[in-house]
CSV table of C-alpha atoms in Angstrom, one decimal:
chain,number,residue,atom,x,y,z
P,1,MET,CA,28.0,22.3,26.4
P,2,ALA,CA,27.4,24.8,24.0
P,3,THR,CA,25.2,25.0,20.4
P,4,ARG,CA,29.3,24.7,18.2
P,5,ASP,CA,29.7,21.3,20.1
P,6,LEU,CA,27.4,19.4,18.3
P,7,PRO,CA,28.3,17.5,15.2
P,8,ALA,CA,28.9,19.3,11.6
P,9,ILE,CA,26.6,17.7,9.9
P,10,PHE,CA,23.2,19.1,12.4
P,11,GLU,CA,22.2,21.3,9.8
P,12,GLU,CA,20.8,18.6,7.6
P,13,PHE,CA,18.7,16.9,10.3
P,14,ASP,CA,15.0,17.1,9.7
P,15,GLU,CA,12.8,19.7,12.2
P,16,ALA,CA,12.3,16.3,14.4
P,17,ARG,CA,15.8,14.7,14.9
P,18,ARG,CA,16.9,18.3,15.1
P,19,ALA,CA,14.1,18.5,18.0
P,20,GLY,CA,16.3,14.8,19.6
P,21,PHE,CA,19.6,17.1,19.2
P,22,VAL,CA,18.1,19.7,21.8
P,23,LYS,CA,16.1,18.2,23.9
P,24,VAL,CA,19.3,15.9,24.2
P,25,MET,CA,22.3,18.7,24.2
P,26,ASN,CA,19.7,20.1,27.0
P,27,PHE,CA,19.7,17.4,29.6
P,28,LYS,CA,23.6,17.7,29.4
P,29,GLU,CA,24.3,21.1,29.4
P,30,SER,CA,21.7,20.3,33.3
P,31,GLY,CA,24.4,17.7,34.1
P,32,GLY,CA,22.4,15.4,33.2
P,33,ARG,CA,24.3,12.4,32.8
P,34,LEU,CA,23.0,9.6,30.1
P,35,VAL,CA,24.2,5.7,29.3
P,36,GLY,CA,23.2,4.0,25.8
P,37,TYR,CA,22.2,0.7,26.3
P,38,LEU,CA,21.2,-1.9,23.1
P,39,CYS,CA,18.9,-4.7,24.7
P,40,SER,CA,16.8,-6.2,26.9
P,41,TYR,CA,20.1,-8.2,28.8
P,42,THR,CA,21.1,-4.8,29.9
P,43,PRO,CA,20.6,-3.7,34.1
P,44,ILE,CA,18.8,-0.3,33.7
P,45,GLU,CA,18.8,-0.4,37.6
P,46,VAL,CA,21.9,-0.3,38.2
P,47,ILE,CA,22.4,3.6,35.1
P,48,GLU,CA,19.5,4.7,37.1
P,49,ALA,CA,21.1,4.4,40.4
P,50,ALA,CA,23.8,5.7,39.4
P,51,GLY,CA,22.4,8.5,38.8
P,52,ALA,CA,22.2,8.4,35.0
P,53,SER,CA,20.1,7.8,32.6
P,54,GLY,CA,19.3,5.2,29.9
P,55,VAL,CA,18.6,5.2,26.4
P,56,ALA,CA,18.0,3.0,23.6
P,57,LEU,CA,21.0,2.9,20.9
P,58,CYS,CA,19.1,0.0,18.5
P,59,GLY,CA,18.6,1.4,14.9
P,60,MET,CA,15.2,1.2,12.9
P,61,SER,CA,15.7,3.0,10.2
P,62,ASN,CA,17.3,1.3,7.0
P,63,GLU,CA,18.5,5.6,6.5
P,64,PRO,CA,22.9,4.4,7.0
P,65,VAL,CA,22.2,1.3,6.5
P,66,ALA,CA,24.6,2.3,3.2
P,67,GLU,CA,26.5,4.7,6.0
P,68,ALA,CA,27.2,1.3,8.1
P,69,GLU,CA,28.6,-1.2,4.8
P,70,THR,CA,31.3,1.0,3.9
P,71,VAL,CA,32.8,-0.4,6.9
P,72,LEU,CA,30.9,-3.5,8.2
P,73,PRO,CA,30.0,-6.7,5.4
P,74,LYS,CA,26.5,-6.6,4.4
P,75,ASN,CA,26.1,-10.0,6.1
P,76,LEU,CA,25.0,-8.8,9.0
P,77,CYS,CA,21.0,-8.3,10.7
P,78,PRO,CA,19.8,-4.8,10.4
P,79,LEU,CA,20.1,-3.6,13.7
P,80,ILE,CA,23.0,-3.8,13.3
P,81,LYS,CA,23.9,-1.9,10.6
P,82,SER,CA,21.5,0.6,11.6
P,83,THR,CA,23.2,1.4,14.9
P,84,TYR,CA,26.3,1.2,14.0
P,85,GLY,CA,25.6,3.0,11.4
P,86,PHE,CA,23.5,5.9,13.1
P,87,ALA,CA,27.3,6.3,15.2
P,88,HIS,CA,29.6,6.3,12.3
P,89,ALA,CA,27.5,9.4,10.3
P,90,ASP,CA,26.9,11.2,13.9
P,91,LYS,CA,23.3,11.0,13.5
P,92,CYS,CA,22.1,9.4,16.1
P,93,PRO,CA,21.7,12.2,19.4
P,94,TYR,CA,21.4,9.3,22.1
P,95,THR,CA,24.9,7.8,20.7
P,96,TYR,CA,26.4,11.2,20.2
P,97,PHE,CA,25.9,12.4,23.9
P,98,SER,CA,25.9,9.8,25.9
P,99,ASP,CA,29.2,9.5,28.1
P,100,LEU,CA,29.2,5.0,28.3
P,101,ILE,CA,27.8,2.6,26.0
P,102,VAL,CA,26.2,-0.6,27.3
P,103,GLY,CA,26.2,-3.5,24.8
P,104,GLU,CA,26.2,-7.2,25.5
P,105,THR,CA,27.8,-10.0,24.5
P,106,THR,CA,24.3,-11.9,22.7
P,107,CYS,CA,24.7,-12.2,18.8
P,108,ASP,CA,28.3,-12.7,17.0
P,109,GLY,CA,28.1,-9.6,15.1
P,110,LYS,CA,26.5,-7.7,17.6
P,111,LYS,CA,29.7,-8.3,20.4
P,112,LYS,CA,31.9,-7.9,16.9
P,113,MET,CA,30.1,-4.4,15.8
P,114,TYR,CA,30.6,-3.3,19.5
P,115,GLU,CA,34.6,-3.1,19.2
P,116,LEU,CA,34.3,-0.7,16.2
P,117,LEU,CA,31.8,1.6,18.0
P,118,ASN,CA,34.1,1.7,20.6
P,119,GLU,CA,36.4,3.9,18.1
P,120,ILE,CA,33.4,6.5,18.1
P,121,LYS,CA,31.7,5.8,21.9
P,122,ASP,CA,33.4,4.1,24.9
P,123,THR,CA,31.5,1.0,25.0
P,124,TYR,CA,31.0,-1.3,28.1
P,125,VAL,CA,30.7,-5.3,26.9
P,126,MET,CA,28.7,-7.5,29.0
P,127,GLN,CA,29.1,-10.9,28.8
P,128,LEU,CA,26.1,-12.5,29.0
P,129,PRO,CA,26.3,-17.0,29.0
P,130,GLN,CA,24.8,-18.6,26.4
P,131,GLY,CA,23.1,-20.7,28.9
P,132,GLN,CA,20.3,-20.5,31.9
P,133,GLY,CA,20.7,-24.0,32.7
P,134,ARG,CA,25.0,-24.4,33.5
P,135,ALA,CA,24.9,-23.9,38.0
P,136,TRP,CA,27.5,-21.7,37.2
P,137,VAL,CA,25.8,-19.3,35.2
P,138,ALA,CA,23.7,-17.0,37.9
P,139,GLU,CA,27.3,-16.6,39.7
P,140,ALA,CA,29.1,-15.4,36.4
P,141,TRP,CA,26.4,-12.8,36.0
P,142,ARG,CA,25.8,-11.2,38.9
P,143,GLU,CA,29.5,-11.0,38.7
P,144,GLU,CA,28.7,-9.0,35.7
P,145,VAL,CA,25.9,-7.1,37.2
P,146,ARG,CA,28.9,-6.6,39.7
P,147,LEU,CA,30.9,-4.5,37.5
P,148,LEU,CA,29.3,-2.5,36.0
P,149,LYS,CA,28.2,-1.6,39.0
P,150,GLU,CA,31.9,-1.0,39.9
P,151,GLU,CA,32.0,0.8,36.5
P,152,PHE,CA,29.7,3.6,36.4
P,153,GLU,CA,30.7,4.3,40.0
P,154,ARG,CA,34.6,4.8,38.6
P,155,ARG,CA,33.0,6.5,35.4
P,156,PHE,CA,30.6,9.2,37.5
P,157,GLY,CA,32.4,9.0,40.4
P,158,VAL,CA,30.0,7.6,42.7
P,159,GLU,CA,28.8,5.4,45.8
P,160,VAL,CA,25.7,3.4,44.1
P,161,THR,CA,24.2,2.2,47.5
P,162,ASP,CA,21.7,-0.8,47.6
P,163,ASP,CA,19.2,2.1,48.6
P,164,ASP,CA,20.1,3.0,45.3
P,165,LEU,CA,19.8,0.2,43.8
P,166,ARG,CA,16.1,-0.6,45.7
P,167,CYS,CA,15.2,3.1,45.2
P,168,ALA,CA,15.1,1.5,41.2
P,169,ALA,CA,14.5,-1.1,41.1
P,170,ARG,CA,10.4,0.4,42.8
P,171,ALA,CA,10.5,2.8,40.1
P,172,ARG,CA,11.3,0.0,37.4
P,173,ASN,CA,9.4,-2.2,39.1
P,174,ARG,CA,5.7,0.2,39.2
P,175,PHE,CA,6.7,1.5,35.5
P,176,ARG,CA,6.6,-2.5,34.4
P,177,ARG,CA,3.2,-3.2,36.0
P,178,ALA,CA,1.9,0.3,34.1
P,179,MET,CA,2.6,-1.4,30.9
P,180,VAL,CA,1.8,-5.2,31.8
P,181,GLU,CA,-2.1,-3.7,32.9
P,182,LEU,CA,-1.8,-2.0,29.4
P,183,PHE,CA,-0.8,-5.0,27.4
P,184,GLU,CA,-3.3,-6.9,29.1
P,185,LEU,CA,-6.6,-4.5,27.5
P,186,GLN,CA,-5.8,-6.1,24.3
P,187,ALA,CA,-7.5,-9.1,25.5
P,188,ASN,CA,-10.8,-7.8,25.9
P,189,VAL,CA,-12.7,-8.8,22.6
P,190,PRO,CA,-12.4,-6.7,20.5
P,191,PRO,CA,-9.1,-4.8,22.4
P,192,ALA,CA,-9.0,-1.4,23.4
P,193,MET,CA,-6.8,0.3,21.1
P,194,SER,CA,-4.9,-0.9,18.0
P,195,GLY,CA,-2.1,-3.2,18.6
P,196,VAL,CA,0.7,0.2,16.1
P,197,GLU,CA,-0.4,2.7,19.3
P,198,MET,CA,0.5,-0.7,21.4
P,199,MET,CA,4.3,-0.6,20.2
P,200,THR,CA,4.9,3.2,19.5
P,201,THR,CA,4.0,3.2,23.4
P,202,ALA,CA,6.7,0.3,23.9
P,203,LEU,CA,9.2,1.7,21.8
P,204,GLN,CA,8.6,6.1,23.2
P,205,SER,CA,9.2,4.6,27.2
P,206,THR,CA,13.0,3.8,25.7
P,207,PHE,CA,13.5,7.4,25.2
P,208,ALA,CA,13.0,9.0,27.6
P,209,PHE,CA,15.6,10.3,30.5
P,210,ASP,CA,13.5,9.6,33.6
P,211,VAL,CA,11.2,6.4,34.3
P,212,ASN,CA,8.6,9.0,36.8
P,213,GLU,CA,7.9,11.1,33.7
P,214,SER,CA,8.2,7.4,31.9
P,215,ILE,CA,5.5,6.0,34.4
P,216,GLU,CA,2.7,8.9,34.6
P,217,LYS,CA,3.3,9.3,30.9
P,218,VAL,CA,1.7,4.9,30.5
P,219,GLU,CA,-0.8,5.4,33.9
P,220,SER,CA,-2.6,7.8,31.7
P,221,LEU,CA,-2.3,6.4,28.7
P,222,LEU,CA,-3.8,3.0,30.3
P,223,GLU,CA,-5.9,5.9,32.4
P,224,ALA,CA,-8.1,6.9,29.8
P,225,ARG,CA,-8.1,2.9,27.2
P,226,ARG,CA,-9.5,2.2,30.3
P,227,ALA,CA,-11.9,4.5,31.3
P,228,ALA,CA,-13.2,5.1,27.1
P,229,TYR,CA,-13.6,1.3,27.4
P,230,GLU,CA,-15.3,0.8,30.1
P,231,ALA,CA,-17.9,3.9,28.7
P,232,GLY,CA,-18.5,1.5,25.5
P,233,GLU,CA,-16.1,3.1,23.0
P,234,ARG,CA,-14.8,0.2,20.6
P,235,PRO,CA,-12.1,1.4,18.2
P,236,ILE,CA,-11.2,-1.9,16.9
P,237,SER,CA,-13.7,-3.9,15.2
P,238,VAL,CA,-14.8,-7.4,16.7
P,239,GLU,CA,-13.9,-9.0,14.0
P,240,ALA,CA,-10.7,-8.3,13.5
P,241,LYS,CA,-8.5,-11.0,13.7
P,242,ARG,CA,-6.3,-11.6,16.7
P,243,ILE,CA,-2.7,-11.3,16.4
P,244,LEU,CA,0.3,-11.8,18.4
P,245,LEU,CA,3.8,-10.5,17.2
P,246,THR,CA,6.8,-12.8,18.3
P,247,GLY,CA,10.4,-12.6,17.0
P,248,CYS,CA,13.0,-9.7,16.3
P,249,PRO,CA,12.6,-6.7,18.6
P,250,SER,CA,10.1,-5.2,16.3
P,251,SER,CA,10.8,-1.4,16.8
P,252,GLY,CA,12.5,-0.9,12.9
P,253,VAL,CA,9.6,-2.5,11.6
P,254,ILE,CA,6.3,-1.1,13.0
P,255,LYS,CA,5.8,0.6,10.6
P,256,LYS,CA,6.6,-1.7,7.8
P,257,VAL,CA,5.3,-4.8,9.3
P,258,GLY,CA,2.8,-3.6,12.8
P,259,MET,CA,0.5,-1.3,9.9
P,260,SER,CA,0.5,-4.0,7.7
P,261,ILE,CA,-1.5,-6.3,10.2
P,262,GLU,CA,-4.0,-3.8,10.5
P,263,ARG,CA,-4.2,-2.2,7.6
P,264,ASN,CA,-5.3,-5.4,6.5
P,265,GLY,CA,-8.0,-7.0,9.0
P,266,GLY,CA,-6.0,-7.8,11.4
P,267,VAL,CA,-5.5,-6.3,15.2
P,268,ILE,CA,-2.2,-6.7,17.1
P,269,VAL,CA,-3.6,-8.6,21.2
P,270,CYS,CA,0.1,-8.8,22.0
P,271,LEU,CA,3.2,-8.0,22.1
P,272,ASP,CA,5.5,-11.0,22.2
P,273,ASP,CA,9.2,-9.7,21.1
P,274,CYS,CA,11.8,-8.2,23.8
P,275,SER,CA,10.3,-4.7,24.4
P,276,GLY,CA,6.3,-6.7,24.8
P,277,GLU,CA,5.2,-8.6,27.5
P,278,ARG,CA,7.1,-11.7,28.2
P,279,THR,CA,10.0,-9.1,29.6
P,280,GLN,CA,8.2,-6.6,31.1
P,281,ARG,CA,6.7,-9.0,33.8
P,282,MET,CA,9.5,-10.2,35.3
P,283,MET,CA,9.3,-7.8,38.6
P,284,ILE,CA,12.5,-7.2,41.1
P,285,ASP,CA,11.8,-7.5,44.6
P,286,PRO,CA,13.4,-4.5,46.0
P,287,ASP,CA,12.9,-6.0,49.8
P,288,ALA,CA,15.4,-9.0,48.9
P,289,ASP,CA,18.6,-9.4,51.5
P,290,ASP,CA,21.4,-9.2,48.0
P,291,ILE,CA,19.4,-6.8,45.9
P,292,LEU,CA,21.7,-6.6,43.5
P,293,GLY,CA,21.8,-10.2,42.5
P,294,ALA,CA,17.2,-10.6,42.8
P,295,ILE,CA,18.4,-7.5,39.7
P,296,ALA,CA,21.2,-9.8,37.7
P,297,ASP,CA,18.1,-12.8,38.2
P,298,ARG,CA,15.5,-10.9,36.9
P,299,TYR,CA,17.4,-9.8,33.6
P,300,LEU,CA,19.4,-13.6,33.4
P,301,GLY,CA,15.6,-15.5,33.2
P,302,ILE,CA,14.7,-13.6,29.7
P,303,HIS,CA,14.0,-15.6,27.4
P,304,CYS,CA,15.7,-14.1,24.0
P,305,SER,CA,16.3,-16.7,21.5
P,306,VAL,CA,20.7,-15.6,22.2
P,307,MET,CA,19.8,-18.9,24.9
P,308,THR,CA,19.8,-22.4,24.6
P,309,PRO,CA,17.4,-24.5,25.2
P,310,ASN,CA,15.3,-21.8,24.4
P,311,GLY,CA,12.0,-23.8,25.1
P,312,GLY,CA,10.6,-20.8,27.7
P,313,ARG,CA,9.8,-18.4,25.3
P,314,MET,CA,8.1,-21.1,22.5
P,315,GLU,CA,6.1,-21.8,26.6
P,316,ASN,CA,4.6,-18.1,27.3
P,317,THR,CA,4.2,-17.5,23.7
P,318,ALA,CA,1.3,-21.0,23.7
P,319,ALA,CA,0.2,-19.4,27.2
P,320,MET,CA,0.1,-15.7,25.4
P,321,CYS,CA,-2.0,-17.2,22.8
P,322,GLU,CA,-4.9,-18.3,25.4
P,323,LYS,CA,-4.4,-15.7,27.5
P,324,TYR,CA,-5.2,-13.6,24.5
P,325,HIS,CA,-7.9,-15.5,22.3
P,326,VAL,CA,-5.3,-15.5,19.4
P,327,ASP,CA,-6.8,-16.7,16.0
P,328,GLY,CA,-2.8,-16.1,14.5
P,329,VAL,CA,1.0,-15.7,15.6
P,330,VAL,CA,3.5,-13.7,13.4
P,331,ASP,CA,6.7,-14.8,14.2
P,332,LEU,CA,9.2,-12.5,12.7
P,333,THR,CA,12.8,-12.1,11.8
P,334,LEU,CA,15.6,-10.0,10.6
P,335,THR,CA,17.6,-10.7,8.2
P,336,ALA,CA,20.6,-12.5,9.3
P,337,CYS,CA,19.2,-12.9,12.3
P,338,HIS,CA,20.4,-16.3,12.8
P,339,THR,CA,19.1,-16.9,16.6
P,340,PHE,CA,15.7,-15.7,15.5
P,341,ALA,CA,15.9,-17.7,12.5
P,342,VAL,CA,16.6,-20.5,13.7
P,343,GLU,CA,14.2,-21.1,16.0
P,344,SER,CA,11.3,-20.2,14.2
P,345,GLU,CA,11.5,-24.0,13.2
P,346,LEU,CA,10.5,-24.6,17.6
P,347,MET,CA,8.2,-22.0,16.9
P,348,ARG,CA,6.0,-23.0,14.4
P,349,ARG,CA,6.1,-26.6,15.9
P,350,LYS,CA,4.6,-25.2,19.2
P,351,MET,CA,2.2,-23.5,17.5
P,352,GLU,CA,0.6,-26.7,15.2
P,353,GLU,CA,0.9,-28.9,18.4
P,354,ILE,CA,-1.5,-26.2,19.7
P,355,GLY,CA,-2.9,-25.8,16.8
P,356,VAL,CA,-3.2,-21.8,16.2
P,357,PRO,CA,-2.5,-20.4,12.7
P,358,TYR,CA,1.8,-19.7,11.8
P,359,LEU,CA,3.6,-17.0,9.7
P,360,HIS,CA,7.1,-16.0,9.4
P,361,ILE,CA,8.0,-13.4,8.1
P,362,GLU,CA,11.8,-12.0,7.3
P,363,THR,CA,12.4,-8.2,6.3
P,364,ASP,CA,15.6,-5.3,6.7
P,365,TYR,CA,14.7,-1.9,7.4
P,366,ALA,CA,14.4,-1.7,3.6
P,367,PRO,CA,11.2,-0.5,2.2
P,368,GLY,CA,11.7,-3.4,-1.3
P,369,ASP,CA,10.0,-6.2,-0.1
P,370,GLN,CA,6.8,-4.0,1.4
P,371,GLY,CA,4.3,-5.3,-1.6
P,372,GLN,CA,5.9,-9.2,-0.4
P,373,ILE,CA,4.4,-8.6,2.8
P,374,ASP,CA,1.4,-6.9,2.5
P,375,THR,CA,0.5,-10.0,0.4
P,376,ARG,CA,2.0,-12.5,2.5
P,377,ILE,CA,-0.1,-10.9,5.4
P,378,ALA,CA,-3.5,-10.9,3.9
P,379,ALA,CA,-3.1,-13.7,2.5
P,380,PHE,CA,-2.2,-15.6,6.3
P,381,ILE,CA,-5.6,-13.0,8.2
P,382,GLU,CA,-8.1,-14.0,4.3
P,383,MET,CA,-7.1,-17.9,5.5
P,384,LEU,CA,-7.6,-16.9,9.2
């Protein structure tokens, strides 16, 4: 692939974005296969067993929202608009160089956006059940995962064997164990690192083309932070109020909400969104007789607000409050994310039941409400 294959607007990008394009272009030139995905329900082991690398495409910036709104309605959540806007403007190197995008029927906004995204880049949509309680649901989702495997085999001209799937499951289990151990350092009083560092580490892992590279980075950070703590280093004040952050995917508001918590006297000790401990501790038995079924079952068990009922999420958050000695919970909803917005009332009730102070924040990626968010978070932490 030659440099001339880059989008015409390449010259307008800053150095960081240029580096992103060059990195993924070199990966493709070396024969790499790239599959973009947008949700924690995407079975990444199947991608990797097919000899491809999975990369997260969820938009996390307000920059392309105006571009997206030339096509999409304005009253969609910022994650959907940012994702589509980057693709529509050719500003996301990972979307641009993806061989395929894998979507899923989580929320209504996403699943209809995929129809438009498919006009820009081939998009394969998995039909996700909307609940976990019916007897037929597990078999239906297993069939979806099987069909995804067959799509990769057809598209890439490969055979995905059980051994390939078991190997991918073992690697992902190792990565998840390292992430869980890193998260669990925050259970110390005081915690071993800032929550923003923890969140950024989780985010960075979604952009690596090699799971082994991600494993090495997380295990290295884990070892360094653990050793420093055992040596007596205390980077976080024991006076900092311990906050659990839950709700919508938080990657797009690490600076806006995460840093606000930590500059106003708090520290995020537990990340309870779809990239946090709640999903990372869900492992796969690589020796299961039906390895593809075991992979499918692992993903179906994720507690996202698109599932109904979804009481497991509230129970998990309550358990995390105890494990991480939490002083307060901040529940994040991205504007127009109806499932998490409605579920915030159930989370509020659960926190009231266990006696943990609760704050609900609804925001988007635009900077206009930063002052209001700072004020609300500062008042909440002062109350604690």
